[in-house]
Tab-separated table of C-alpha atoms and ligand atoms in Angstrom:
chain	number	residue	atom	x	y	z
A	1	MET	CA	154.135	-182.161	111.518
A	2	ASP	CA	151.969	-179.259	110.446
A	3	VAL	CA	154.731	-176.677	110.015
A	4	LEU	CA	158.520	-176.808	109.959
A	5	ILE	CA	160.634	-173.674	110.263
A	6	ARG	CA	164.151	-174.292	108.956
A	7	ASN	CA	167.394	-172.508	109.784
A	8	ALA	CA	166.296	-170.098	112.481
A	9	THR	CA	168.510	-167.950	114.667
A	10	LEU	CA	167.208	-167.807	118.230
A	11	PRO	CA	167.211	-164.704	120.469
A	12	ASP	CA	170.160	-166.131	122.458
A	13	GLY	CA	172.187	-166.194	119.213
A	14	THR	CA	172.024	-169.954	118.549
A	15	ARG	CA	172.053	-170.485	114.781
A	16	GLY	CA	170.815	-173.228	112.410
A	17	ILE	CA	167.811	-174.256	114.489
A	18	ASP	CA	164.682	-175.980	113.153
A	19	ILE	CA	161.293	-175.685	114.836
A	20	ALA	CA	158.567	-178.273	114.268
A	21	VAL	CA	154.953	-177.414	114.998
A	22	GLU	CA	152.011	-179.729	115.523
A	23	HIS	CA	148.458	-178.987	116.703
A	24	GLY	CA	149.353	-175.355	117.393
A	25	ARG	CA	152.247	-176.145	119.720
A	26	ILE	CA	155.996	-176.497	119.354
A	27	ALA	CA	156.656	-180.219	119.010
A	28	ALA	CA	160.438	-180.123	118.654
A	29	ILE	CA	163.247	-177.594	118.379
A	30	GLY	CA	166.887	-178.240	117.542
A	31	PRO	CA	169.458	-178.402	114.745
A	32	GLY	CA	168.701	-180.511	111.649
A	33	LEU	CA	165.347	-181.976	112.692
A	34	ARG	CA	164.493	-185.044	110.603
A	35	VAL	CA	160.773	-184.540	110.224
A	36	SER	CA	158.424	-183.884	107.344
A	37	ALA	CA	155.742	-181.238	107.453
A	38	GLN	CA	152.820	-180.026	105.395
A	39	GLU	CA	154.287	-176.519	105.258
A	40	CYS	CA	157.955	-175.564	105.387
A	41	ILE	CA	159.184	-172.022	106.044
A	42	ASP	CA	162.825	-171.233	105.362
A	43	ALA	CA	163.925	-168.650	107.925
A	44	GLY	CA	167.243	-168.359	106.051
A	45	GLY	CA	169.180	-167.622	109.238
A	46	ASP	CA	166.782	-164.893	110.348
A	47	LEU	CA	165.870	-164.266	113.957
A	48	VAL	CA	162.888	-166.244	115.212
A	49	THR	CA	161.515	-164.965	118.483
A	50	PRO	CA	158.492	-165.568	120.645
A	51	PRO	CA	156.008	-162.721	120.022
A	52	PHE	CA	156.343	-159.203	121.337
A	53	VAL	CA	154.418	-158.465	124.520
A	54	ASP	CA	153.291	-155.012	125.626
A	55	ALA	CA	153.053	-154.861	129.420
A	56	HIS	CA	151.430	-151.436	129.563
A	57	PHE	CA	148.876	-149.925	127.219
A	58	HIS	CA	145.660	-147.871	127.151
A	59	MET	CA	143.480	-149.422	124.495
A	60	ASP	CA	140.374	-147.469	125.496
A	61	ALA	CA	142.110	-144.237	124.474
A	62	THR	CA	144.104	-145.425	121.480
A	63	LEU	CA	143.573	-143.841	118.049
A	64	SER	CA	141.453	-141.069	119.574
A	65	HIS	CA	144.041	-138.387	118.781
A	66	GLY	CA	142.294	-135.092	117.946
A	67	LEU	CA	139.057	-136.009	119.733
A	68	PRO	CA	137.576	-133.646	120.779
A	69	ARG	CA	140.740	-131.521	120.337
A	70	VAL	CA	144.485	-132.006	120.384
A	71	ASN	CA	146.652	-131.742	123.507
A	72	ARG	CA	148.258	-128.307	122.946
A	73	SER	CA	150.816	-128.391	125.748
A	74	GLY	CA	151.580	-132.082	125.286
A	75	THR	CA	151.589	-132.518	129.079
A	76	LEU	CA	150.308	-135.393	131.218
A	77	LEU	CA	147.834	-133.169	133.055
A	78	GLU	CA	146.339	-131.663	129.866
A	79	GLY	CA	146.118	-135.232	128.561
A	80	ILE	CA	144.144	-136.329	131.640
A	81	ALA	CA	141.880	-133.239	131.310
A	82	LEU	CA	141.378	-133.965	127.611
A	83	TRP	CA	140.525	-137.602	128.325
A	84	GLY	CA	137.947	-136.274	130.844
A	85	GLU	CA	136.376	-134.187	128.063
A	86	LEU	CA	136.331	-137.131	125.683
A	87	LYS	CA	134.913	-139.719	128.111
A	88	PRO	CA	131.265	-138.550	128.143
A	89	THR	CA	131.138	-138.646	124.323
A	90	LEU	CA	132.523	-142.192	123.973
A	91	THR	CA	130.348	-144.843	122.420
A	92	GLN	CA	130.868	-148.540	122.691
A	93	GLU	CA	130.901	-148.938	118.906
A	94	ALA	CA	133.646	-146.345	118.471
A	95	LEU	CA	135.722	-147.863	121.296
A	96	VAL	CA	135.461	-151.335	119.804
A	97	GLU	CA	136.227	-150.088	116.317
A	98	ARG	CA	139.372	-148.216	117.381
A	99	ALA	CA	140.592	-151.080	119.579
A	100	LEU	CA	140.129	-153.627	116.796
A	101	ARG	CA	142.003	-151.368	114.407
A	102	TYR	CA	144.871	-151.183	116.882
A	103	CYS	CA	144.826	-154.974	117.310
A	104	ASP	CA	145.254	-155.288	113.532
A	105	TRP	CA	148.378	-153.136	113.785
A	106	ALA	CA	149.602	-155.163	116.752
A	107	ILE	CA	149.209	-158.516	114.993
A	108	ALA	CA	151.013	-157.186	111.919
A	109	ARG	CA	153.877	-156.094	114.204
A	110	GLY	CA	154.082	-159.508	115.892
A	111	LEU	CA	152.707	-158.028	119.116
A	112	LEU	CA	150.496	-160.886	120.263
A	113	ALA	CA	149.906	-160.088	123.938
A	114	ILE	CA	148.902	-156.741	125.433
A	115	ARG	CA	148.100	-155.729	128.994
A	116	THR	CA	145.776	-152.761	128.683
A	117	HIS	CA	144.516	-150.538	131.453
A	118	VAL	CA	140.846	-149.658	131.150
A	119	ASP	CA	139.408	-146.612	132.880
A	120	VAL	CA	136.699	-147.574	135.390
A	121	CYS	CA	135.822	-144.021	136.470
A	122	ASP	CA	133.005	-143.715	133.934
A	123	ASP	CA	129.965	-145.067	135.805
A	124	ARG	CA	128.615	-146.571	132.583
A	125	LEU	CA	131.732	-148.803	132.339
A	126	LEU	CA	131.391	-148.495	128.572
A	127	ALA	CA	135.102	-148.969	127.988
A	128	VAL	CA	135.130	-152.105	130.157
A	129	GLU	CA	132.275	-153.600	128.166
A	130	ALA	CA	133.903	-152.626	124.876
A	131	LEU	CA	137.329	-154.051	125.729
A	132	LEU	CA	135.857	-157.270	127.136
A	133	GLN	CA	134.117	-157.676	123.799
A	134	VAL	CA	137.356	-156.953	121.934
A	135	LYS	CA	139.270	-159.368	124.165
A	136	LYS	CA	136.882	-162.157	123.220
A	137	GLN	CA	136.897	-161.241	119.557
A	138	VAL	CA	140.696	-161.132	119.156
A	139	ALA	CA	141.448	-164.118	121.422
A	140	PRO	CA	142.345	-166.445	118.521
A	141	TRP	CA	145.111	-164.029	117.449
A	142	LEU	CA	146.072	-161.906	120.409
A	143	ASP	CA	145.982	-162.228	124.218
A	144	LEU	CA	144.453	-159.161	125.794
A	145	GLN	CA	144.733	-158.719	129.552
A	146	LEU	CA	142.630	-155.972	131.143
A	147	VAL	CA	143.554	-153.877	134.188
A	148	ALA	CA	140.803	-152.037	136.094
A	149	PHE	CA	142.293	-148.548	136.183
A	150	PRO	CA	140.750	-145.819	138.383
A	151	GLN	CA	142.129	-142.942	136.278
A	152	ASP	CA	140.530	-140.214	138.439
A	153	GLY	CA	141.789	-141.740	141.711
A	154	LEU	CA	140.391	-144.623	143.755
A	155	LEU	CA	139.565	-142.359	146.717
A	156	ARG	CA	139.382	-139.059	144.817
A	157	SER	CA	136.606	-140.272	142.513
A	158	PRO	CA	133.574	-141.221	144.632
A	159	THR	CA	132.413	-144.214	142.592
A	160	ALA	CA	135.811	-145.537	141.511
A	161	PHE	CA	136.159	-148.439	143.959
A	162	ALA	CA	132.605	-149.649	143.392
A	163	ASN	CA	133.169	-149.428	139.629
A	164	LEU	CA	136.493	-151.245	139.909
A	165	ARG	CA	134.783	-154.070	141.793
A	166	ARG	CA	132.047	-154.190	139.153
A	167	GLY	CA	134.676	-154.289	136.404
A	168	VAL	CA	136.428	-157.219	138.071
A	169	GLY	CA	133.057	-158.939	138.415
A	170	MET	CA	132.533	-158.502	134.681
A	171	GLY	CA	135.841	-160.220	133.880
A	172	VAL	CA	138.620	-157.638	134.128
A	173	ASP	CA	141.801	-159.562	134.985
A	174	VAL	CA	144.081	-157.259	136.984
A	175	VAL	CA	143.705	-154.619	139.730
A	176	GLY	CA	145.062	-151.161	138.853
A	177	GLY	CA	145.590	-147.932	140.767
A	178	ILE	CA	147.027	-144.420	140.603
A	179	PRO	CA	148.208	-143.497	144.111
A	180	HIS	CA	150.138	-140.348	143.089
A	181	PHE	CA	146.886	-138.843	141.732
A	182	GLU	CA	144.993	-139.168	145.027
A	183	ARG	CA	144.523	-135.958	147.043
A	184	THR	CA	147.295	-136.612	149.562
A	185	MET	CA	150.260	-138.930	149.964
A	186	ALA	CA	148.324	-140.581	152.798
A	187	ASP	CA	145.339	-141.214	150.516
A	188	GLY	CA	147.714	-142.601	147.906
A	189	ALA	CA	149.159	-145.048	150.429
A	190	GLU	CA	145.666	-145.979	151.585
A	191	SER	CA	144.586	-146.659	147.981
A	192	VAL	CA	147.569	-149.010	147.560
A	193	ARG	CA	146.579	-150.888	150.731
A	194	LEU	CA	142.935	-151.201	149.705
A	195	LEU	CA	143.751	-152.347	146.190
A	196	CYS	CA	146.397	-154.887	147.222
A	197	GLU	CA	144.054	-156.367	149.841
A	198	PHE	CA	141.268	-156.540	147.263
A	199	ALA	CA	143.592	-158.283	144.778
A	200	ALA	CA	144.835	-160.746	147.408
A	201	GLU	CA	141.245	-161.554	148.398
A	202	ARG	CA	140.328	-162.253	144.756
A	203	GLY	CA	143.603	-163.974	143.780
A	204	LEU	CA	144.340	-161.312	141.151
A	205	ARG	CA	147.467	-159.642	139.854
A	206	VAL	CA	148.160	-155.951	140.561
A	207	ASP	CA	149.559	-153.346	138.172
A	208	MET	CA	149.469	-149.749	139.344
A	209	HIS	CA	150.438	-146.507	137.729
A	210	CYS	CA	152.848	-145.638	140.505
A	211	ASP	CA	154.810	-142.450	141.166
A	212	GLU	CA	154.298	-141.108	137.636
A	213	THR	CA	155.688	-137.725	138.647
A	214	ASP	CA	159.061	-135.985	138.979
A	215	ASP	CA	158.578	-135.649	142.746
A	216	PRO	CA	161.533	-137.324	144.486
A	217	MET	CA	159.393	-137.707	147.603
A	218	SER	CA	156.631	-139.694	145.856
A	219	ARG	CA	157.208	-143.091	147.399
A	220	HIS	CA	154.180	-145.204	146.636
A	221	ILE	CA	156.408	-147.903	145.173
A	222	GLU	CA	157.726	-148.485	148.695
A	223	THR	CA	154.142	-148.943	149.929
A	224	LEU	CA	153.345	-151.217	146.981
A	225	ALA	CA	156.362	-153.423	147.747
A	226	TYR	CA	155.409	-153.449	151.435
A	227	HIS	CA	151.871	-154.706	150.793
A	228	ALA	CA	153.017	-157.163	148.114
A	229	GLN	CA	155.375	-158.656	150.697
A	230	ARG	CA	152.822	-158.568	153.521
A	231	LEU	CA	150.074	-160.210	151.463
A	232	GLY	CA	152.260	-162.815	149.751
A	233	LEU	CA	151.706	-161.358	146.277
A	234	HIS	CA	155.238	-162.173	145.104
A	235	GLY	CA	155.521	-162.300	141.317
A	236	LYS	CA	152.011	-160.906	140.872
A	237	VAL	CA	152.587	-157.175	141.339
A	238	ALA	CA	153.978	-154.575	138.953
A	239	GLY	CA	154.648	-150.886	139.416
A	240	SER	CA	154.136	-149.010	136.153
A	241	HIS	CA	156.083	-145.856	135.250
A	242	LEU	CA	157.929	-145.296	138.589
A	243	THR	CA	159.293	-142.066	137.103
A	244	SER	CA	159.863	-140.453	140.519
A	245	MET	CA	162.623	-142.987	141.037
A	246	HIS	CA	164.614	-141.042	138.434
A	247	SER	CA	164.725	-138.079	140.837
A	248	MET	CA	164.937	-139.889	144.178
A	249	ASP	CA	167.840	-139.686	146.560
A	250	ASN	CA	170.480	-142.294	145.665
A	251	TYR	CA	170.803	-143.618	149.192
A	252	TYR	CA	167.057	-144.123	149.445
A	253	VAL	CA	166.991	-146.002	146.101
A	254	SER	CA	169.765	-148.296	147.329
A	255	LYS	CA	167.358	-149.379	150.066
A	256	LEU	CA	164.272	-149.462	147.833
A	257	LEU	CA	165.526	-151.750	145.053
A	258	PRO	CA	166.249	-154.762	147.308
A	259	LEU	CA	162.802	-154.279	148.884
A	260	MET	CA	161.203	-154.517	145.432
A	261	ARG	CA	163.255	-157.595	144.660
A	262	GLU	CA	162.332	-159.201	147.995
A	263	ALA	CA	158.624	-158.537	147.388
A	264	GLY	CA	158.803	-159.866	143.809
A	265	VAL	CA	157.507	-156.555	142.407
A	266	ALA	CA	158.243	-155.913	138.729
A	267	ALA	CA	158.818	-152.524	137.108
A	268	ILE	CA	157.276	-151.372	133.845
A	269	ALA	CA	158.897	-148.359	132.205
A	270	ASN	CA	157.258	-146.608	129.279
A	271	PRO	CA	160.181	-144.890	127.548
A	272	LEU	CA	158.343	-143.119	124.709
A	273	ILE	CA	155.899	-141.542	127.127
A	274	ASN	CA	158.175	-141.004	130.148
A	275	ILE	CA	160.746	-139.126	128.067
A	276	THR	CA	158.057	-136.820	126.664
A	277	LEU	CA	155.793	-136.275	129.698
A	278	GLN	CA	158.295	-136.050	132.544
A	279	GLY	CA	160.670	-133.197	133.303
A	280	ARG	CA	158.114	-130.684	131.992
A	281	HIS	CA	158.572	-128.376	134.975
A	282	ASP	CA	162.344	-128.358	134.590
A	283	SER	CA	164.277	-125.614	132.835
A	284	TYR	CA	167.831	-126.907	132.259
A	285	PRO	CA	169.179	-129.445	132.893
A	286	LYS	CA	165.968	-131.343	132.046
A	287	ARG	CA	165.439	-134.693	133.702
A	288	ARG	CA	164.705	-137.663	131.472
A	289	GLY	CA	162.135	-139.008	133.921
A	290	MET	CA	162.425	-142.679	133.011
A	291	THR	CA	162.860	-145.027	135.955
A	292	ARG	CA	166.271	-146.545	136.762
A	293	VAL	CA	166.191	-149.477	134.360
A	294	PRO	CA	169.802	-150.777	134.497
A	295	GLU	CA	169.905	-150.419	138.274
A	296	LEU	CA	166.600	-152.281	138.676
A	297	LEU	CA	167.863	-155.068	136.408
A	298	ALA	CA	171.134	-155.274	138.343
A	299	ALA	CA	169.128	-155.601	141.561
A	300	GLY	CA	167.298	-158.603	140.088
A	301	VAL	CA	163.982	-156.832	139.459
A	302	ASP	CA	162.040	-157.753	136.308
A	303	VAL	CA	161.789	-154.718	134.029
A	304	ALA	CA	159.545	-154.533	130.968
A	305	PHE	CA	159.036	-151.685	128.509
A	306	GLY	CA	155.484	-150.714	127.597
A	307	HIS	CA	154.128	-148.634	124.723
A	308	ASP	CA	151.557	-146.930	126.988
A	309	CYS	CA	150.006	-144.683	124.325
A	310	VAL	CA	149.458	-144.617	120.573
A	311	MET	CA	147.691	-141.646	118.985
A	312	ASP	CA	145.715	-140.642	122.053
A	313	PRO	CA	145.337	-137.567	124.328
A	314	TRP	CA	148.891	-138.056	125.644
A	315	TYR	CA	150.862	-139.053	122.557
A	316	SER	CA	150.200	-138.463	118.885
A	317	LEU	CA	152.740	-140.957	117.530
A	318	GLY	CA	153.325	-144.733	117.622
A	319	SER	CA	152.321	-147.744	115.544
A	320	ALA	CA	152.261	-150.820	117.831
A	321	ASP	CA	155.961	-151.382	117.207
A	322	MET	CA	157.596	-152.751	120.372
A	323	LEU	CA	161.006	-152.546	118.668
A	324	GLU	CA	160.537	-148.769	118.536
A	325	VAL	CA	159.769	-148.878	122.270
A	326	ALA	CA	162.908	-150.931	122.981
A	327	HIS	CA	164.928	-148.590	120.754
A	328	MET	CA	163.829	-145.535	122.730
A	329	GLY	CA	164.255	-147.396	126.022
A	330	LEU	CA	167.877	-148.273	125.440
A	331	HIS	CA	168.709	-144.719	124.359
A	332	VAL	CA	167.052	-143.083	127.349
A	333	ALA	CA	168.612	-145.593	129.771
A	334	GLN	CA	172.004	-145.364	128.021
A	335	MET	CA	171.926	-149.157	127.679
A	336	THR	CA	174.144	-149.291	124.610
A	337	GLY	CA	176.417	-152.192	125.614
A	338	GLN	CA	175.702	-155.350	123.603
A	339	GLU	CA	174.255	-157.290	126.552
A	340	ALA	CA	172.265	-154.261	127.618
A	341	ILE	CA	170.701	-153.919	124.143
A	342	HIS	CA	169.768	-157.600	124.270
A	343	ALA	CA	168.202	-157.002	127.700
A	344	CYS	CA	166.038	-154.305	126.079
A	345	PHE	CA	164.817	-156.897	123.552
A	346	LEU	CA	163.875	-159.177	126.448
A	347	ALA	CA	162.023	-156.201	128.002
A	348	VAL	CA	159.510	-156.333	125.120
A	349	THR	CA	159.301	-160.151	124.855
A	350	GLU	CA	160.147	-162.638	127.653
A	351	THR	CA	160.024	-160.336	130.663
A	352	PRO	CA	156.555	-158.880	130.040
A	353	ALA	CA	155.320	-162.408	129.243
A	354	ARG	CA	156.410	-163.380	132.756
A	355	ILE	CA	154.834	-160.261	134.293
A	356	LEU	CA	151.523	-160.989	132.543
A	357	GLY	CA	151.739	-164.654	133.583
A	358	LEU	CA	151.232	-165.864	130.003
A	359	ASP	CA	150.827	-169.617	129.702
A	360	GLY	CA	152.830	-171.528	127.094
A	361	TYR	CA	154.991	-168.564	126.049
A	362	GLY	CA	158.418	-169.359	124.613
A	363	LEU	CA	160.165	-171.590	122.126
A	364	GLN	CA	160.418	-174.758	124.194
A	365	PRO	CA	158.612	-177.966	123.192
A	366	GLY	CA	155.028	-177.794	124.460
A	367	CYS	CA	154.800	-173.989	124.176
A	368	HIS	CA	152.207	-172.386	121.926
A	369	ALA	CA	153.526	-172.137	118.372
A	370	ASP	CA	153.483	-168.329	118.498
A	371	MET	CA	156.504	-166.805	116.770
A	372	VAL	CA	157.793	-163.918	114.750
A	373	ILE	CA	160.368	-164.270	111.982
A	374	LEU	CA	162.178	-160.957	111.733
A	375	ASP	CA	164.170	-159.471	108.880
A	376	ALA	CA	167.240	-159.397	111.139
A	377	GLY	CA	170.014	-161.725	112.193
A	378	SER	CA	170.050	-160.892	115.918
A	379	THR	CA	168.085	-159.145	118.637
A	380	ILE	CA	170.399	-156.155	118.345
A	381	GLU	CA	169.895	-155.891	114.580
A	382	ALA	CA	166.146	-156.254	115.105
A	383	ILE	CA	166.164	-153.185	117.353
A	384	ARG	CA	168.569	-151.241	115.147
A	385	LEU	CA	166.385	-151.694	112.069
A	386	ARG	CA	163.001	-151.923	113.824
A	387	ALA	CA	163.061	-154.959	111.551
A	388	ALA	CA	160.182	-155.997	109.311
A	389	ARG	CA	158.103	-158.892	110.612
A	390	ARG	CA	158.477	-161.324	107.697
A	391	TYR	CA	156.080	-163.813	109.254
A	392	VAL	CA	153.896	-163.604	112.326
A	393	ILE	CA	152.757	-167.047	113.450
A	394	ARG	CA	149.978	-167.725	115.939
A	395	ARG	CA	149.211	-171.292	117.050
A	396	GLY	CA	151.197	-172.574	114.074
A	397	ARG	CA	149.363	-170.482	111.468
A	398	ILE	CA	150.825	-167.522	109.560
A	399	VAL	CA	148.623	-164.558	110.475
A	400	SER	CA	150.673	-161.758	108.900
A	401	ARG	CA	153.454	-161.301	106.353
A	402	SER	CA	155.568	-158.241	105.580
A	403	PRO	CA	158.164	-157.706	102.889
A	404	ALA	CA	161.789	-157.176	103.877
A	405	ALA	CA	162.809	-153.513	103.987
A	406	HIS	CA	164.863	-153.074	100.823
A	407	ALA	CA	165.319	-149.960	98.761
A	408	THR	CA	166.091	-149.739	95.056
A	409	LEU	CA	168.955	-147.380	94.402
A	410	ASP	CA	169.487	-145.519	91.151
A	411	VAL	CA	173.095	-144.376	91.572
A	412	PRO	CA	175.671	-145.145	88.834
A	413	GLY	CA	178.333	-147.637	89.906
A	414	ARG	CA	176.482	-148.728	93.033
A	415	PRO	CA	174.347	-151.869	93.499
A	416	GLY	CA	170.651	-151.546	92.648
A	417	THR	CA	169.320	-153.006	95.847
A	418	VAL	CA	170.164	-151.579	99.240
A	419	ASP	CA	169.917	-153.974	102.144
A	420	PHE	CA	170.232	-152.316	105.552
A	421	ARG	CA	171.266	-155.537	107.232
A	422	HIS	CA	174.905	-155.813	108.143
A	423	THR	CA	176.648	-158.566	110.022
A	424	PRO	CA	179.430	-157.090	112.133
A	425	ALA	CA	182.854	-158.742	111.913
A	426	ALA	CA	183.220	-161.393	114.613
B	1	FE2	FE1	149.728	-145.626	131.532
């Protein structure tokens, strides 16, 4: 064997597991494996998980915070206006440089697959070219999936559809959309139809920014589920944000969720961004604006959490840490039961891997040997501590190491080293 990881705890809580790796894939997994390997890593009972996956990101805008000015109101609409000011000044070199920098952060955080939307409303398609280049460059370490995203509206922006088709021709993987930003609800519905038919024709997945408003009457998710069902796109369609669902009538939602499930449409919530951008027109009480995560899960709909933004026109914080995303997600959704917290861990690992259609993801024999060894003993502790990524492993090779998060205390009568880990009594 090339690598042997000893004494791992798996995300489902199974302890004392060994993982043998050969030729970049998991060769065997189980307790007390009797194999020899060139390199042995002692996990020491720590959590070993398949890598983090971000189902929703904007890599063309990342790390551009402050360019050409900061978002003073912090609102979605000022962010879109600001992005419009920035777009004409973008250069391919700067886009590539910022994206690569972000990918470095991602790898160090054990985030080894990202679905990023890329704006196709700039006729030069500079961002598409830049991110295709980045995708190729980082492929040995990180899977990048691109979504052709008509930020200014498929029908509202005169060249958007032609550009989206060009982007797909150049190698963009997924069809995006933004129906709530079209001029009318009817145009929004029409954009969903056009985009789903285009995706079905090309055999592509669909991931739309959908109902990213507080308007309880914004119902493009219903149209998206309808066309997914009609065109046989089950398991290939995701609705991103779906914040209107937070404000929708409860009876209507009780009809909507089974329709999403029937159509195999997944939901992608972006807790850090939804909690800050939605509810901005409210006085008090202020709506949270995040979609109905526990209810979607209970209805059998796949739900992933995305980061959406890091240091860009919409959000000045973030550091590629999907545990921070899960942490915010569970707070906003009030998912504080033990199983619910675990479900939030799955929302940044297994579930988005399924939504992206990643091949060979997981810890079963035959899967890619892509893993993260966390400074935590369980998925819940990993979220609680936003645990350090002791080792990040890609195709059986360690690609990043981080020290455990200890502090040295100088308090008389107390131990010198403070370890934030704590195993609760059984
Ligand atoms: Fe987004």
